Amino acid sequence: MEKGCPSQETKARLFIEARKYADILAIFNRMDQEGYLAMLQPVIENILRRESEYTIQELRKYQHSCSPAEQFDTIDHFVNNSQIFKKNLVLITNLIICLLYT
């Protein structure tokens, strides 16, 4: 076997992992046809909008409590907080799905 080439076992494992995602379009289309995407989108948009509003409100409070000498990049903090929230939302959603499936 050439150096750097995956073994047959590795290729087989990669194929199994990749195959897990092969049905995503079919699942997406079925969710769309059943109307689930139309139901989920506004809920997710509402969660993200309310979280953004809350984050901005809290960051403004914090910014006002800082001394003028302190450097506080509200946008940078907003982006970081939003990314953390989105990752946690995905984890929470996955947890709910796992709990429902077991």
A tleap script that builds the chain and sets N, CA, C and O, in Angstrom:
source leaprc.protein.ff14SB
mol = sequence {
  NMET GLU LYS GLY CYS PRO SER GLN GLU THR
  LYS ALA ARG LEU PHE ILE GLU ALA ARG LYS
  TYR ALA ASP ILE LEU ALA ILE PHE ASN ARG
  MET ASP GLN GLU GLY TYR LEU ALA MET LEU
  GLN PRO VAL ILE GLU ASN ILE LEU ARG ARG
  GLU SER GLU TYR THR ILE GLN GLU LEU ARG
  LYS TYR GLN HIE SER CYS SER PRO ALA GLU
  GLN PHE ASP THR ILE ASP HIE PHE VAL ASN
  ASN SER GLN ILE PHE LYS LYS ASN LEU VAL
  LEU ILE THR ASN LEU ILE ILE CYS LEU LEU
  TYR CTHR
}
set mol.1.N position { 0.856 -1.178 0.000 }
set mol.1.CA position { 0.000 0.000 0.000 }
set mol.1.C position { 0.897 1.235 0.000 }
set mol.1.O position { 1.897 1.287 0.715 }
set mol.2.N position { 0.527 2.234 -0.813 }
set mol.2.CA position { 1.294 3.475 -0.881 }
set mol.2.C position { 1.108 4.268 0.399 }
set mol.2.O position { 0.070 4.211 1.058 }
set mol.3.N position { 2.166 5.015 0.725 }
set mol.3.CA position { 2.095 5.860 1.917 }
set mol.3.C position { 1.043 6.953 1.697 }
set mol.3.O position { 1.001 7.583 0.640 }
set mol.4.N position { 0.200 7.168 2.705 }
set mol.4.CA position { -0.825 8.209 2.622 }
set mol.4.C position { -2.135 7.741 2.048 }
set mol.4.O position { -3.130 8.462 2.125 }
set mol.5.N position { -2.171 6.536 1.466 }
set mol.5.CA position { -3.425 6.007 0.932 }
set mol.5.C position { -4.182 5.302 2.043 }
set mol.5.O position { -3.597 4.530 2.804 }
set mol.6.N position { -5.485 5.565 2.143 }
set mol.6.CA position { -6.245 4.900 3.199 }
set mol.6.C position { -6.379 3.407 2.932 }
set mol.6.O position { -6.471 2.978 1.781 }
set mol.7.N position { -6.390 2.629 3.991 }
set mol.7.CA position { -6.562 1.184 3.868 }
set mol.7.C position { -8.000 0.892 3.450 }
set mol.7.O position { -8.858 1.774 3.480 }
set mol.8.N position { -8.248 -0.344 3.065 }
set mol.8.CA position { -9.605 -0.755 2.690 }
set mol.8.C position { -10.549 -0.608 3.881 }
set mol.8.O position { -11.707 -0.220 3.727 }
set mol.9.N position { -10.035 -0.925 5.071 }
set mol.9.CA position { -10.851 -0.790 6.273 }
set mol.9.C position { -11.230 0.672 6.508 }
set mol.9.O position { -12.374 0.986 6.838 }
set mol.10.N position { -10.252 1.555 6.332 }
set mol.10.CA position { -10.520 2.987 6.510 }
set mol.10.C position { -11.510 3.479 5.465 }
set mol.10.O position { -12.428 4.236 5.781 }
set mol.11.N position { -11.325 3.054 4.225 }
set mol.11.CA position { -12.255 3.436 3.163 }
set mol.11.C position { -13.666 2.956 3.480 }
set mol.11.O position { -14.634 3.688 3.274 }
set mol.12.N position { -13.784 1.741 3.976 }
set mol.12.CA position { -15.102 1.185 4.313 }
set mol.12.C position { -15.749 1.993 5.432 }
set mol.12.O position { -16.944 2.283 5.375 }
set mol.13.N position { -14.973 2.357 6.445 }
set mol.13.CA position { -15.510 3.148 7.554 }
set mol.13.C position { -15.919 4.541 7.074 }
set mol.13.O position { -16.950 5.069 7.492 }
set mol.14.N position { -15.109 5.130 6.198 }
set mol.14.CA position { -15.448 6.442 5.639 }
set mol.14.C position { -16.726 6.363 4.812 }
set mol.14.O position { -17.571 7.257 4.871 }
set mol.15.N position { -16.859 5.295 4.048 }
set mol.15.CA position { -18.057 5.108 3.229 }
set mol.15.C position { -19.296 5.016 4.121 }
set mol.15.O position { -20.322 5.630 3.825 }
set mol.16.N position { -19.204 4.260 5.201 }
set mol.16.CA position { -20.332 4.118 6.137 }
set mol.16.C position { -20.699 5.477 6.725 }
set mol.16.O position { -21.879 5.816 6.810 }
set mol.17.N position { -19.707 6.250 7.128 }
set mol.17.CA position { -19.978 7.581 7.688 }
set mol.17.C position { -20.589 8.508 6.637 }
set mol.17.O position { -21.548 9.225 6.927 }
set mol.18.N position { -20.042 8.499 5.422 }
set mol.18.CA position { -20.551 9.368 4.354 }
set mol.18.C position { -21.969 8.983 3.958 }
set mol.18.O position { -22.780 9.846 3.623 }
set mol.19.N position { -22.267 7.689 3.995 }
set mol.19.CA position { -23.598 7.215 3.617 }
set mol.19.C position { -24.680 7.735 4.562 }
set mol.19.O position { -25.841 7.860 4.173 }
set mol.20.N position { -24.296 8.038 5.809 }
set mol.20.CA position { -25.253 8.580 6.772 }
set mol.20.C position { -25.847 9.893 6.277 }
set mol.20.O position { -26.979 10.237 6.618 }
set mol.21.N position { -25.080 10.623 5.473 }
set mol.21.CA position { -25.526 11.930 4.998 }
set mol.21.C position { -26.137 11.884 3.605 }
set mol.21.O position { -26.591 12.908 3.095 }
set mol.22.N position { -26.154 10.717 2.988 }
set mol.22.CA position { -26.666 10.595 1.622 }
set mol.22.C position { -28.155 10.886 1.543 }
set mol.22.O position { -28.641 11.346 0.510 }
set mol.23.N position { -28.885 10.624 2.616 }
set mol.23.CA position { -30.334 10.782 2.601 }
set mol.23.C position { -30.791 12.163 3.043 }
set mol.23.O position { -31.993 12.398 3.160 }
set mol.24.N position { -29.874 13.072 3.288 }
set mol.24.CA position { -30.267 14.368 3.854 }
set mol.24.C position { -31.225 15.123 2.926 }
set mol.24.O position { -32.174 15.749 3.397 }
set mol.25.N position { -30.988 15.069 1.633 }
set mol.25.CA position { -31.872 15.781 0.703 }
set mol.25.C position { -33.272 15.161 0.696 }
set mol.25.O position { -34.274 15.875 0.675 }
set mol.26.N position { -33.329 13.848 0.714 }
set mol.26.CA position { -34.639 13.173 0.738 }
set mol.26.C position { -35.383 13.517 2.032 }
set mol.26.O position { -36.585 13.782 2.007 }
set mol.27.N position { -34.677 13.514 3.145 }
set mol.27.CA position { -35.297 13.858 4.433 }
set mol.27.C position { -35.741 15.316 4.431 }
set mol.27.O position { -36.837 15.641 4.886 }
set mol.28.N position { -34.881 16.190 3.916 }
set mol.28.CA position { -35.210 17.609 3.828 }
set mol.28.C position { -36.476 17.809 2.989 }
set mol.28.O position { -37.388 18.532 3.391 }
set mol.29.N position { -36.522 17.166 1.833 }
set mol.29.CA position { -37.688 17.304 0.953 }
set mol.29.C position { -38.959 16.770 1.607 }
set mol.29.O position { -40.026 17.369 1.477 }
set mol.30.N position { -38.846 15.639 2.313 }
set mol.30.CA position { -40.012 15.075 2.988 }
set mol.30.C position { -40.481 16.001 4.106 }
set mol.30.O position { -41.683 16.189 4.292 }
set mol.31.N position { -39.546 16.577 4.847 }
set mol.31.CA position { -39.914 17.529 5.904 }
set mol.31.C position { -40.605 18.750 5.309 }
set mol.31.O position { -41.551 19.286 5.886 }
set mol.32.N position { -40.125 19.179 4.155 }
set mol.32.CA position { -40.730 20.327 3.478 }
set mol.32.C position { -42.146 19.982 3.006 }
set mol.32.O position { -43.079 20.759 3.211 }
set mol.33.N position { -42.302 18.819 2.376 }
set mol.33.CA position { -43.614 18.410 1.875 }
set mol.33.C position { -44.630 18.215 3.005 }
set mol.33.O position { -45.817 18.488 2.831 }
set mol.34.N position { -44.166 17.750 4.143 }
set mol.34.CA position { -45.057 17.534 5.293 }
set mol.34.C position { -45.368 18.840 6.034 }
set mol.34.O position { -46.219 18.872 6.923 }
set mol.35.N position { -44.670 19.912 5.658 }
set mol.35.CA position { -44.905 21.210 6.281 }
set mol.35.C position { -44.104 21.457 7.548 }
set mol.35.O position { -44.294 22.472 8.218 }
set mol.36.N position { -43.204 20.529 7.880 }
set mol.36.CA position { -42.431 20.685 9.109 }
set mol.36.C position { -41.455 21.858 9.035 }
set mol.36.O position { -41.236 22.548 10.030 }
set mol.37.N position { -40.872 22.082 7.863 }
set mol.37.CA position { -39.947 23.212 7.727 }
set mol.37.C position { -40.677 24.533 7.923 }
set mol.37.O position { -40.159 25.458 8.547 }
set mol.38.N position { -41.885 24.605 7.383 }
set mol.38.CA position { -42.687 25.822 7.542 }
set mol.38.C position { -43.043 26.056 9.006 }
set mol.38.O position { -43.198 27.202 9.429 }
set mol.39.N position { -43.173 24.976 9.785 }
set mol.39.CA position { -43.471 25.118 11.215 }
set mol.39.C position { -42.215 25.448 12.015 }
set mol.39.O position { -42.257 26.247 12.951 }
set mol.40.N position { -41.109 24.833 11.645 }
set mol.40.CA position { -39.870 25.024 12.397 }
set mol.40.C position { -39.232 26.390 12.177 }
set mol.40.O position { -38.728 27.003 13.117 }
set mol.41.N position { -39.253 26.859 10.948 }
set mol.41.CA position { -38.542 28.097 10.629 }
set mol.41.C position { -38.977 29.277 11.492 }
set mol.41.O position { -38.113 29.949 12.054 }
set mol.42.N position { -40.264 29.563 11.625 }
set mol.42.CA position { -40.635 30.715 12.460 }
set mol.42.C position { -40.270 30.527 13.928 }
set mol.42.O position { -39.942 31.497 14.611 }
set mol.43.N position { -40.323 29.295 14.420 }
set mol.43.CA position { -39.942 29.050 15.815 }
set mol.43.C position { -38.461 29.354 16.005 }
set mol.43.O position { -38.076 30.039 16.953 }
set mol.44.N position { -37.639 28.842 15.100 }
set mol.44.CA position { -36.195 29.073 15.198 }
set mol.44.C position { -35.878 30.549 15.003 }
set mol.44.O position { -35.047 31.105 15.721 }
set mol.45.N position { -36.536 31.191 14.033 }
set mol.45.CA position { -36.321 32.629 13.826 }
set mol.45.C position { -36.682 33.423 15.078 }
set mol.45.O position { -35.968 34.356 15.448 }
set mol.46.N position { -37.774 33.064 15.726 }
set mol.46.CA position { -38.201 33.748 16.942 }
set mol.46.C position { -37.185 33.556 18.069 }
set mol.46.O position { -36.840 34.511 18.765 }
set mol.47.N position { -36.709 32.332 18.246 }
set mol.47.CA position { -35.699 32.055 19.269 }
set mol.47.C position { -34.452 32.894 19.011 }
set mol.47.O position { -33.931 33.533 19.925 }
set mol.48.N position { -33.973 32.895 17.771 }
set mol.48.CA position { -32.748 33.635 17.440 }
set mol.48.C position { -32.940 35.144 17.569 }
set mol.48.O position { -32.041 35.846 18.031 }
set mol.49.N position { -34.113 35.647 17.162 }
set mol.49.CA position { -34.380 37.081 17.272 }
set mol.49.C position { -34.416 37.510 18.736 }
set mol.49.O position { -33.807 38.510 19.114 }
set mol.50.N position { -35.136 36.745 19.554 }
set mol.50.CA position { -35.251 37.095 20.973 }
set mol.50.C position { -33.900 36.988 21.675 }
set mol.50.O position { -33.578 37.806 22.537 }
set mol.51.N position { -33.125 36.000 21.314 }
set mol.51.CA position { -31.796 35.872 21.917 }
set mol.51.C position { -30.901 37.034 21.496 }
set mol.51.O position { -30.141 37.555 22.311 }
set mol.52.N position { -30.984 37.443 20.239 }
set mol.52.CA position { -30.201 38.590 19.761 }
set mol.52.C position { -30.591 39.850 20.515 }
set mol.52.O position { -29.729 40.623 20.933 }
set mol.53.N position { -31.888 40.054 20.688 }
set mol.53.CA position { -32.363 41.231 21.430 }
set mol.53.C position { -31.857 41.206 22.868 }
set mol.53.O position { -31.410 42.225 23.394 }
set mol.54.N position { -31.931 40.044 23.498 }
set mol.54.CA position { -31.459 39.905 24.870 }
set mol.54.C position { -29.959 40.166 24.958 }
set mol.54.O position { -29.496 40.874 25.853 }
set mol.55.N position { -29.207 39.594 24.028 }
set mol.55.CA position { -27.753 39.766 24.031 }
set mol.55.C position { -27.385 41.228 23.860 }
set mol.55.O position { -26.522 41.737 24.576 }
set mol.56.N position { -28.028 41.910 22.920 }
set mol.56.CA position { -27.755 43.336 22.704 }
set mol.56.C position { -28.075 44.140 23.967 }
set mol.56.O position { -27.299 45.005 24.372 }
set mol.57.N position { -29.206 43.852 24.575 }
set mol.57.CA position { -29.611 44.545 25.801 }
set mol.57.C position { -28.562 44.352 26.904 }
set mol.57.O position { -28.169 45.312 27.567 }
set mol.58.N position { -28.119 43.124 27.092 }
set mol.58.CA position { -27.143 42.840 28.145 }
set mol.58.C position { -25.775 43.442 27.830 }
set mol.58.O position { -25.092 43.940 28.725 }
set mol.59.N position { -25.383 43.398 26.575 }
set mol.59.CA position { -24.098 43.990 26.196 }
set mol.59.C position { -24.112 45.508 26.365 }
set mol.59.O position { -23.103 46.098 26.752 }
set mol.60.N position { -25.242 46.138 26.078 }
set mol.60.CA position { -25.350 47.588 26.284 }
set mol.60.C position { -25.247 47.934 27.762 }
set mol.60.O position { -24.588 48.904 28.138 }
set mol.61.N position { -25.910 47.129 28.605 }
set mol.61.CA position { -25.798 47.351 30.051 }
set mol.61.C position { -24.339 47.259 30.490 }
set mol.61.O position { -23.839 48.105 31.232 }
set mol.62.N position { -23.685 46.228 30.021 }
set mol.62.CA position { -22.293 46.032 30.400 }
set mol.62.C position { -21.425 47.167 29.871 }
set mol.62.O position { -20.553 47.672 30.578 }
set mol.63.N position { -21.663 47.561 28.634 }
set mol.63.CA position { -20.885 48.638 28.027 }
set mol.63.C position { -21.032 49.930 28.827 }
set mol.63.O position { -20.053 50.651 29.018 }
set mol.64.N position { -22.228 50.227 29.289 }
set mol.64.CA position { -22.465 51.438 30.070 }
set mol.64.C position { -21.812 51.375 31.448 }
set mol.64.O position { -21.507 52.406 32.047 }
set mol.65.N position { -21.602 50.168 31.941 }
set mol.65.CA position { -20.962 50.026 33.252 }
set mol.65.C position { -19.436 50.091 33.159 }
set mol.65.O position { -18.755 50.208 34.178 }
set mol.66.N position { -18.908 50.015 31.952 }
set mol.66.CA position { -17.446 50.070 31.772 }
set mol.66.C position { -16.956 51.506 31.888 }
set mol.66.O position { -17.672 52.460 31.586 }
set mol.67.N position { -15.729 51.624 32.330 }
set mol.67.CA position { -15.131 52.954 32.382 }
set mol.67.C position { -14.751 53.364 30.960 }
set mol.67.O position { -14.536 52.511 30.099 }
set mol.68.N position { -14.670 54.677 30.718 }
set mol.68.CA position { -14.314 55.138 29.365 }
set mol.68.C position { -12.958 54.622 28.884 }
set mol.68.O position { -12.718 54.510 27.682 }
set mol.69.N position { -12.086 54.312 29.825 }
set mol.69.CA position { -10.755 53.833 29.438 }
set mol.69.C position { -10.780 52.384 28.944 }
set mol.69.O position { -9.888 51.955 28.213 }
set mol.70.N position { -11.805 51.641 29.350 }
set mol.70.CA position { -11.901 50.242 28.928 }
set mol.70.C position { -12.334 50.146 27.472 }
set mol.70.O position { -13.238 50.853 27.027 }
set mol.71.N position { -11.681 49.272 26.752 }
set mol.71.CA position { -12.061 49.005 25.368 }
set mol.71.C position { -13.088 47.873 25.366 }
set mol.71.O position { -12.804 46.776 25.846 }
set mol.72.N position { -14.267 48.135 24.832 }
set mol.72.CA position { -15.313 47.111 24.783 }
set mol.72.C position { -15.882 47.093 23.383 }
set mol.72.O position { -16.558 48.032 22.964 }
set mol.73.N position { -15.608 46.023 22.664 }
set mol.73.CA position { -16.090 45.870 21.288 }
set mol.73.C position { -17.425 45.125 21.311 }
set mol.73.O position { -17.462 43.895 21.351 }
set mol.74.N position { -18.507 45.881 21.286 }
set mol.74.CA position { -19.847 45.310 21.380 }
set mol.74.C position { -20.112 44.337 20.240 }
set mol.74.O position { -20.672 43.264 20.465 }
set mol.75.N position { -19.727 44.685 19.050 }
set mol.75.CA position { -19.989 43.823 17.888 }
set mol.75.C position { -19.249 42.499 18.034 }
set mol.75.O position { -19.815 41.437 17.775 }
set mol.76.N position { -17.995 42.560 18.446 }
set mol.76.CA position { -17.201 41.342 18.618 }
set mol.76.C position { -17.830 40.440 19.685 }
set mol.76.O position { -17.928 39.226 19.503 }
set mol.77.N position { -18.248 41.037 20.781 }
set mol.77.CA position { -18.896 40.264 21.846 }
set mol.77.C position { -20.241 39.701 21.370 }
set mol.77.O position { -20.598 38.572 21.707 }
set mol.78.N position { -20.972 40.476 20.600 }
set mol.78.CA position { -22.250 40.006 20.073 }
set mol.78.C position { -22.043 38.791 19.174 }
set mol.78.O position { -22.755 37.794 19.296 }
set mol.79.N position { -21.077 38.877 18.279 }
set mol.79.CA position { -20.787 37.761 17.370 }
set mol.79.C position { -20.396 36.521 18.169 }
set mol.79.O position { -20.895 35.428 17.901 }
set mol.80.N position { -19.507 36.684 19.145 }
set mol.80.CA position { -19.072 35.543 19.956 }
set mol.80.C position { -20.237 34.937 20.730 }
set mol.80.O position { -20.417 33.719 20.738 }
set mol.81.N position { -21.027 35.791 21.382 }
set mol.81.CA position { -22.173 35.297 22.146 }
set mol.81.C position { -23.184 34.592 21.244 }
set mol.81.O position { -23.750 33.566 21.621 }
set mol.82.N position { -23.407 35.143 20.059 }
set mol.82.CA position { -24.354 34.538 19.119 }
set mol.82.C position { -23.877 33.165 18.666 }
set mol.82.O position { -24.674 32.232 18.565 }
set mol.83.N position { -22.596 33.039 18.396 }
set mol.83.CA position { -22.051 31.745 17.987 }
set mol.83.C position { -22.189 30.713 19.097 }
set mol.83.O position { -22.542 29.560 18.847 }
set mol.84.N position { -21.910 31.136 20.322 }
set mol.84.CA position { -22.060 30.234 21.466 }
set mol.84.C position { -23.515 29.812 21.611 }
set mol.84.O position { -23.808 28.635 21.817 }
set mol.85.N position { -24.426 30.779 21.502 }
set mol.85.CA position { -25.842 30.446 21.643 }
set mol.85.C position { -26.285 29.472 20.560 }
set mol.85.O position { -26.987 28.504 20.855 }
set mol.86.N position { -25.889 29.709 19.310 }
set mol.86.CA position { -26.305 28.831 18.214 }
set mol.86.C position { -25.782 27.409 18.421 }
set mol.86.O position { -26.504 26.441 18.184 }
set mol.87.N position { -24.530 27.282 18.862 }
set mol.87.CA position { -23.980 25.949 19.128 }
set mol.87.C position { -24.752 25.267 20.247 }
set mol.87.O position { -25.051 24.076 20.161 }
set mol.88.N position { -25.074 26.012 21.294 }
set mol.88.CA position { -25.830 25.443 22.405 }
set mol.88.C position { -27.248 25.084 21.986 }
set mol.88.O position { -27.793 24.081 22.447 }
set mol.89.N position { -27.851 25.887 21.118 }
set mol.89.CA position { -29.187 25.579 20.614 }
set mol.89.C position { -29.178 24.266 19.834 }
set mol.89.O position { -30.095 23.456 19.964 }
set mol.90.N position { -28.151 24.061 19.034 }
set mol.90.CA position { -28.018 22.800 18.293 }
set mol.90.C position { -27.868 21.644 19.276 }
set mol.90.O position { -28.497 20.601 19.097 }
set mol.91.N position { -27.052 21.810 20.304 }
set mol.91.CA position { -26.874 20.753 21.304 }
set mol.91.C position { -28.178 20.449 22.029 }
set mol.91.O position { -28.519 19.284 22.237 }
set mol.92.N position { -28.899 21.483 22.410 }
set mol.92.CA position { -30.177 21.294 23.099 }
set mol.92.C position { -31.172 20.580 22.190 }
set mol.92.O position { -31.879 19.671 22.626 }
set mol.93.N position { -31.224 20.992 20.930 }
set mol.93.CA position { -32.119 20.351 19.962 }
set mol.93.C position { -31.756 18.878 19.799 }
set mol.93.O position { -32.631 18.012 19.784 }
set mol.94.N position { -30.461 18.601 19.678 }
set mol.94.CA position { -30.018 17.202 19.555 }
set mol.94.C position { -30.389 16.401 20.806 }
set mol.94.O position { -30.802 15.246 20.702 }
set mol.95.N position { -30.244 17.001 21.969 }
set mol.95.CA position { -30.602 16.326 23.212 }
set mol.95.C position { -32.086 15.999 23.235 }
set mol.95.O position { -32.474 14.887 23.596 }
set mol.96.N position { -32.912 16.952 22.854 }
set mol.96.CA position { -34.360 16.726 22.817 }
set mol.96.C position { -34.694 15.578 21.853 }
set mol.96.O position { -35.488 14.695 22.177 }
set mol.97.N position { -34.086 15.606 20.683 }
set mol.97.CA position { -34.330 14.548 19.696 }
set mol.97.C position { -33.886 13.195 20.247 }
set mol.97.O position { -34.600 12.203 20.103 }
set mol.98.N position { -32.724 13.152 20.869 }
set mol.98.CA position { -32.238 11.893 21.442 }
set mol.98.C position { -33.167 11.385 22.532 }
set mol.98.O position { -33.444 10.188 22.610 }
set mol.99.N position { -33.645 12.287 23.369 }
set mol.99.CA position { -34.573 11.886 24.435 }
set mol.99.C position { -35.890 11.369 23.868 }
set mol.99.O position { -36.485 10.441 24.417 }
set mol.100.N position { -36.341 11.966 22.776 }
set mol.100.CA position { -37.593 11.531 22.169 }
set mol.100.C position { -37.446 10.186 21.450 }
set mol.100.O position { -38.409 9.426 21.351 }
set mol.101.N position { -36.263 9.898 20.957 }
set mol.101.CA position { -36.028 8.672 20.208 }
set mol.101.C position { -35.682 7.493 21.087 }
set mol.101.O position { -35.611 6.367 20.593 }
set mol.102.N position { -35.462 7.709 22.382 }
set mol.102.CA position { -35.091 6.585 23.247 }
set mol.102.C position { -36.208 6.251 24.209 }
set mol.102.O position { -36.073 5.330 25.015 }
savepdb mol mol.pdb
quit
